[in-house]
Coordinates of C-alpha atoms in Angstrom, one line a residue:
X428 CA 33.7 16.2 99.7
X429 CA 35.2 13.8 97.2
X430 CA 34.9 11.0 100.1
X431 CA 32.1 11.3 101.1
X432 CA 30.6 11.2 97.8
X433 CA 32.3 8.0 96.9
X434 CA 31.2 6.6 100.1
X435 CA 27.4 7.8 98.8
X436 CA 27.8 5.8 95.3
X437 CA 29.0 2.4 97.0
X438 CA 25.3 3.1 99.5
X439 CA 23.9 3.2 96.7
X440 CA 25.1 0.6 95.1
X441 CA 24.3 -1.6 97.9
X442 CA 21.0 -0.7 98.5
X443 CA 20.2 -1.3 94.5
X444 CA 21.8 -5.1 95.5
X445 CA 20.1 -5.6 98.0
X446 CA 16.7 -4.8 96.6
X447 CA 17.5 -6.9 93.3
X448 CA 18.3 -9.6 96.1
X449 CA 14.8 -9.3 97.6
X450 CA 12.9 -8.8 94.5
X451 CA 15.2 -12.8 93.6
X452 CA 13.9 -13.8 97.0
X453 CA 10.2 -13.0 96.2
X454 CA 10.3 -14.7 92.7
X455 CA 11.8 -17.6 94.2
X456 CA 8.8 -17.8 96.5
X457 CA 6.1 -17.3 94.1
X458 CA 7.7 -19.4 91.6
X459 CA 8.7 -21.9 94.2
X460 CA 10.7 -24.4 91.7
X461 CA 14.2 -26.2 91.1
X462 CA 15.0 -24.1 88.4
X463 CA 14.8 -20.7 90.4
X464 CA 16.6 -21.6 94.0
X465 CA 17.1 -19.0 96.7
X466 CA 19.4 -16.4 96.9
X467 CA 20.9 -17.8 99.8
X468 CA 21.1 -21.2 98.4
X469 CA 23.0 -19.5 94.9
X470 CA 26.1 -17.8 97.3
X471 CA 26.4 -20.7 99.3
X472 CA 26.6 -22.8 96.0
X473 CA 29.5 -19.8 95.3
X474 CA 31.3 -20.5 98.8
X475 CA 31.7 -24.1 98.2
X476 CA 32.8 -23.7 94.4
X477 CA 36.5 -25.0 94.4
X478 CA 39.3 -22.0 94.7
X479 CA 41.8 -23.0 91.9
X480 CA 38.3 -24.4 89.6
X481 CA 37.5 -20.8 90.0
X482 CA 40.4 -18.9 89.3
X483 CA 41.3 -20.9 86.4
X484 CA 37.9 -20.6 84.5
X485 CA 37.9 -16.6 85.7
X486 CA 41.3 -16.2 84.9
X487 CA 40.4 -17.9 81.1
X488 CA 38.0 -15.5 80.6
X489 CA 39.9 -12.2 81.6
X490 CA 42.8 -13.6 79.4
X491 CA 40.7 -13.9 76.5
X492 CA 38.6 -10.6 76.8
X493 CA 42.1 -8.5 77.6
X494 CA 43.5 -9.7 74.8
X495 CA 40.8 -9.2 72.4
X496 CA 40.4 -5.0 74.0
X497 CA 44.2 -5.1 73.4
X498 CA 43.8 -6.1 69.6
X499 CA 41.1 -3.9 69.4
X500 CA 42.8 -1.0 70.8
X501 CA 46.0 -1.4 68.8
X502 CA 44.1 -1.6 65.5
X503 CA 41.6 1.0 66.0
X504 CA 43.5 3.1 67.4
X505 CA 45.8 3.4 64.5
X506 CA 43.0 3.2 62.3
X507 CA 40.8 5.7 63.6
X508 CA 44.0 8.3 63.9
X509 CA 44.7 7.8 60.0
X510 CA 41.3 9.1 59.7
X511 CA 40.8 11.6 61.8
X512 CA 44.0 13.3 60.8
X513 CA 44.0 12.5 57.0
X514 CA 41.2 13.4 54.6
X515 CA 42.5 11.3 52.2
X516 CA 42.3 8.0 54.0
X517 CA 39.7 8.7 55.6
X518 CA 37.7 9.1 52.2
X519 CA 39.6 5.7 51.2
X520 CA 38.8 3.9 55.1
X521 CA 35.6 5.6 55.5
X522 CA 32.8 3.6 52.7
X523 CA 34.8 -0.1 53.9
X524 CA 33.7 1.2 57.4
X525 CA 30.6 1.8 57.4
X526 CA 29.5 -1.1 54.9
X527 CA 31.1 -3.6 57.4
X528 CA 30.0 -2.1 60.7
X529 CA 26.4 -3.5 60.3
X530 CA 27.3 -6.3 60.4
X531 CA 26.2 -8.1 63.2
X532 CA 29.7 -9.7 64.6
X533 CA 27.6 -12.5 66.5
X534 CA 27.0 -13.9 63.1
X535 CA 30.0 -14.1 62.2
X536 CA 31.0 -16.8 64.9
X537 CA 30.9 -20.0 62.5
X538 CA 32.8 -18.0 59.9
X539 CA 35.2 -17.3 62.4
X540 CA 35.6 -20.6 63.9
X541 CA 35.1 -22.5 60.1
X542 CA 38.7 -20.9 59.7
X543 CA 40.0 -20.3 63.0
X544 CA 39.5 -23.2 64.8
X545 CA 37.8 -23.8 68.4
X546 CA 40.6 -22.6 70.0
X547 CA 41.8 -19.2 71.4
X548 CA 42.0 -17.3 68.6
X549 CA 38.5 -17.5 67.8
X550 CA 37.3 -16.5 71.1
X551 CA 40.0 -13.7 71.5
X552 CA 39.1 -12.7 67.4
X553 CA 35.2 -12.5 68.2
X554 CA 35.8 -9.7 71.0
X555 CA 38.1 -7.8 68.7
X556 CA 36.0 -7.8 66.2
X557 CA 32.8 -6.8 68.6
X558 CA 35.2 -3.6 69.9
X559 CA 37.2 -3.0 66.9
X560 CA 34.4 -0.8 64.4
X561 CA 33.3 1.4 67.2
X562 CA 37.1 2.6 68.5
X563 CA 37.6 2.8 64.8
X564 CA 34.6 5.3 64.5
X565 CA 34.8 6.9 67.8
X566 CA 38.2 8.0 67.8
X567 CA 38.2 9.3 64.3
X568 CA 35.0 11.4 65.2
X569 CA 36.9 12.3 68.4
X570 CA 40.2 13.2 66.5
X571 CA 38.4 15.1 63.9
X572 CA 36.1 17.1 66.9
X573 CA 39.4 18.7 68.3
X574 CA 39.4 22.5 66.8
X575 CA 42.5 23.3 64.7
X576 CA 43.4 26.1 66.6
X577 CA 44.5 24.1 69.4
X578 CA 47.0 22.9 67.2
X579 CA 48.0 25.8 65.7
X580 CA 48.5 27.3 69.7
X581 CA 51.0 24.5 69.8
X582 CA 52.8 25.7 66.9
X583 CA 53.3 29.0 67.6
X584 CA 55.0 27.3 71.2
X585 CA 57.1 25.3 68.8
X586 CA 55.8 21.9 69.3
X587 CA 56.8 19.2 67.0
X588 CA 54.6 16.6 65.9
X589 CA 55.4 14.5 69.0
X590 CA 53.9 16.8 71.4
X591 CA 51.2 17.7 69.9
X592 CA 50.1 13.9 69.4
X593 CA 50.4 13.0 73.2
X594 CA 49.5 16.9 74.3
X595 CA 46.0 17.5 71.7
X596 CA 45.5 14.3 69.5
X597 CA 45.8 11.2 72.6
X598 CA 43.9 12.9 75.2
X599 CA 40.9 13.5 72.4
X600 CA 41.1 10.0 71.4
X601 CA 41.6 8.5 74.7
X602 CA 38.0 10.0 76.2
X603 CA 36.1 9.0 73.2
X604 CA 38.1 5.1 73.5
X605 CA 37.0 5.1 77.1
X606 CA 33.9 5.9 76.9
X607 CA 33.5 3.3 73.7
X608 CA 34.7 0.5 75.5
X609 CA 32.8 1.1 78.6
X610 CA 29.6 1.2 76.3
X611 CA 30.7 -2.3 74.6
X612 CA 32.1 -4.1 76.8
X613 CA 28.8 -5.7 78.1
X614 CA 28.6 -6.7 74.5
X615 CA 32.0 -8.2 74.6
X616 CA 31.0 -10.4 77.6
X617 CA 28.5 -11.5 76.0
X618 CA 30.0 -12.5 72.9
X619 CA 32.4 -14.5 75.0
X620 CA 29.8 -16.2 76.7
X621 CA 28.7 -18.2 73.4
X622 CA 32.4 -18.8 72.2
X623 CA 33.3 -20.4 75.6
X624 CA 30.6 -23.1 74.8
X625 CA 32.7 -24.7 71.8
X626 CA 36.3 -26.1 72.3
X627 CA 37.2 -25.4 75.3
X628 CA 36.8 -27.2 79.3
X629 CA 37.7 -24.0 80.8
X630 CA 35.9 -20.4 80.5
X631 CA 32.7 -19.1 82.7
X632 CA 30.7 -19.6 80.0
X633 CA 31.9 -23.4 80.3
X634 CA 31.4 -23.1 83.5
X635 CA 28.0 -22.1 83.6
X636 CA 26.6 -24.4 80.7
X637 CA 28.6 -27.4 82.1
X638 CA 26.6 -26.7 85.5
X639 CA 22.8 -25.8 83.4
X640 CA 23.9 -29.9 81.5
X641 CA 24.2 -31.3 84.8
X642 CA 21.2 -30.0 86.4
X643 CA 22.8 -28.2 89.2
X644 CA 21.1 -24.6 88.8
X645 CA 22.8 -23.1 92.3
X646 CA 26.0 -23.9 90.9
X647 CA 24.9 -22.4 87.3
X648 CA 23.6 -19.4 88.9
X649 CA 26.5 -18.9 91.1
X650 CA 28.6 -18.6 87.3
X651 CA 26.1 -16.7 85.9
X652 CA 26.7 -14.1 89.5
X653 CA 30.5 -14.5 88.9
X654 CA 30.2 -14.1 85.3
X655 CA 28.8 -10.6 86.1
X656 CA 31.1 -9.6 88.9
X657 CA 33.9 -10.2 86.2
X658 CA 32.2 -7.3 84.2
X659 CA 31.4 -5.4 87.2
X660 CA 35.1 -5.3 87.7
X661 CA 36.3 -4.5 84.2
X662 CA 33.2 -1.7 84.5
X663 CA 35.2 0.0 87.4
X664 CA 38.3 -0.7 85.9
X665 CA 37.4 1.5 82.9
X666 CA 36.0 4.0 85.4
X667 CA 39.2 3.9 87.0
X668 CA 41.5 4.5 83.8
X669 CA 38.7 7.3 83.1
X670 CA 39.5 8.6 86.7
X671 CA 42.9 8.5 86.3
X672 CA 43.7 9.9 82.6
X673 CA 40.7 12.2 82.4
X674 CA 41.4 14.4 84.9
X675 CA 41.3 17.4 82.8
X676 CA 37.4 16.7 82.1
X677 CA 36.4 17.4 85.3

């Protein structure tokens, strides 16, 4: 049962690529210019893209947008926890929150690099701060969602403080993290896309404006298809972590 529908979700997924293909085909027709080639012409631009050109700008990429989740993670996880659990800092945490989660994070990119510099940190620093305000908030709600009395089970088992952290507290804030980054992640991408255009000759968003300055619109339409298979991936990946720790869900 649980094969065959698995084996219905990847049909569907390549029927709904194959009809964005031909719907690509038919604007490529009608439009009939440069700046639109084929779909054809686009993957075999992708086959002839050097291997270690690739890897290295995909790999730049992944390395910056694992490291910002990480930071994000570590931070809000420990900061949506104090929250959840604590009424105290949570009144303390909670007005700082929600004045400076408004704030659009894309406009805080020259801030960021005015004292951060082109480099790395910037680019790892923007993704952070693009996850960090909705684990904060999401785990928090999630921690403070779980009733008391499944805490209060655990104490009459004699659980220490331990066990009820990775038994009740964890698995609470774990759904509600997944779910989070799943949601803004594509926001994340995105974010990374604009920082890989300053300081820096290696990135897909390099990648794909280097090809856009040169003209060559197969080869920038083959990063921008890349670009999205790299969050296609990460997509599953989450789905697979969900998969994996979230058994108990289902």
């Amino acid at each position: 049962m649980v094969k065959k529908r698995k084996l219905h979700q990847v049909f569907r997924l390549l029927l709904v690529f194959f009809c964005m293909n031909v719907v690509w085909y038919i604007a490529y027709l009608l439009m009939n210019h440069p700046i639109l080639p084929s779909p054809l012409v686009v993957y075999q631009a992708m086959g002839e893209l050097g291997g270690r050109d690739l890897a290295l700008n995909v790999g730049y990429s992944l390395m910056r947008i694992f490291a910002g989740v990480l930071l994000a993670l570590l931070i809000g996880l420990m900061i949506g926890l104090l929250m959840g659990r604590s009424a105290t800092w949570n009144k303390l945490l909670d007005p700082v929150v929600y004045l400076t989660y408004p704030v659009p994070k894309i406009a805080l990119l020259p801030v960021v690099m005015l004292f951060f510099g082109l480099g790395e940190t910037s680019k790892i620093l923007m993704i952070m701060l693009i996850l960090l305000f909705q684990i904060i908030i999401s785990v928090r709600d999630g921690v403070k969602s779980i009733p008391d009395n499944t805490y209060d089970v655990l104490t009459s088992l004699g659980a220490g403080s331990a066990q009820k952290f990775w038994n009740v507290t964890l698995p609470g804030a774990l759904s509600v993290i997944l779910s989070t980054i799943r949601i803004s992640l594509g926001t994340a991408i995105s974010v990374l896309f604009f920082t890989e255009i300053y300081g820096t000759d290696h990135g897909m968003g390099f990648f794909i404006m280097d090809a856009w300055l040169r003209l060559d619109y197969p080869e920038m339409y083959a990063g921008i298809m890349l670009f999205s298979l790299v969050g296609f991936v990460l997509f599953l990946l989450v789905d697979l972590l969900d998969y994996k720790f979230m058994k108990w869900r289902n």
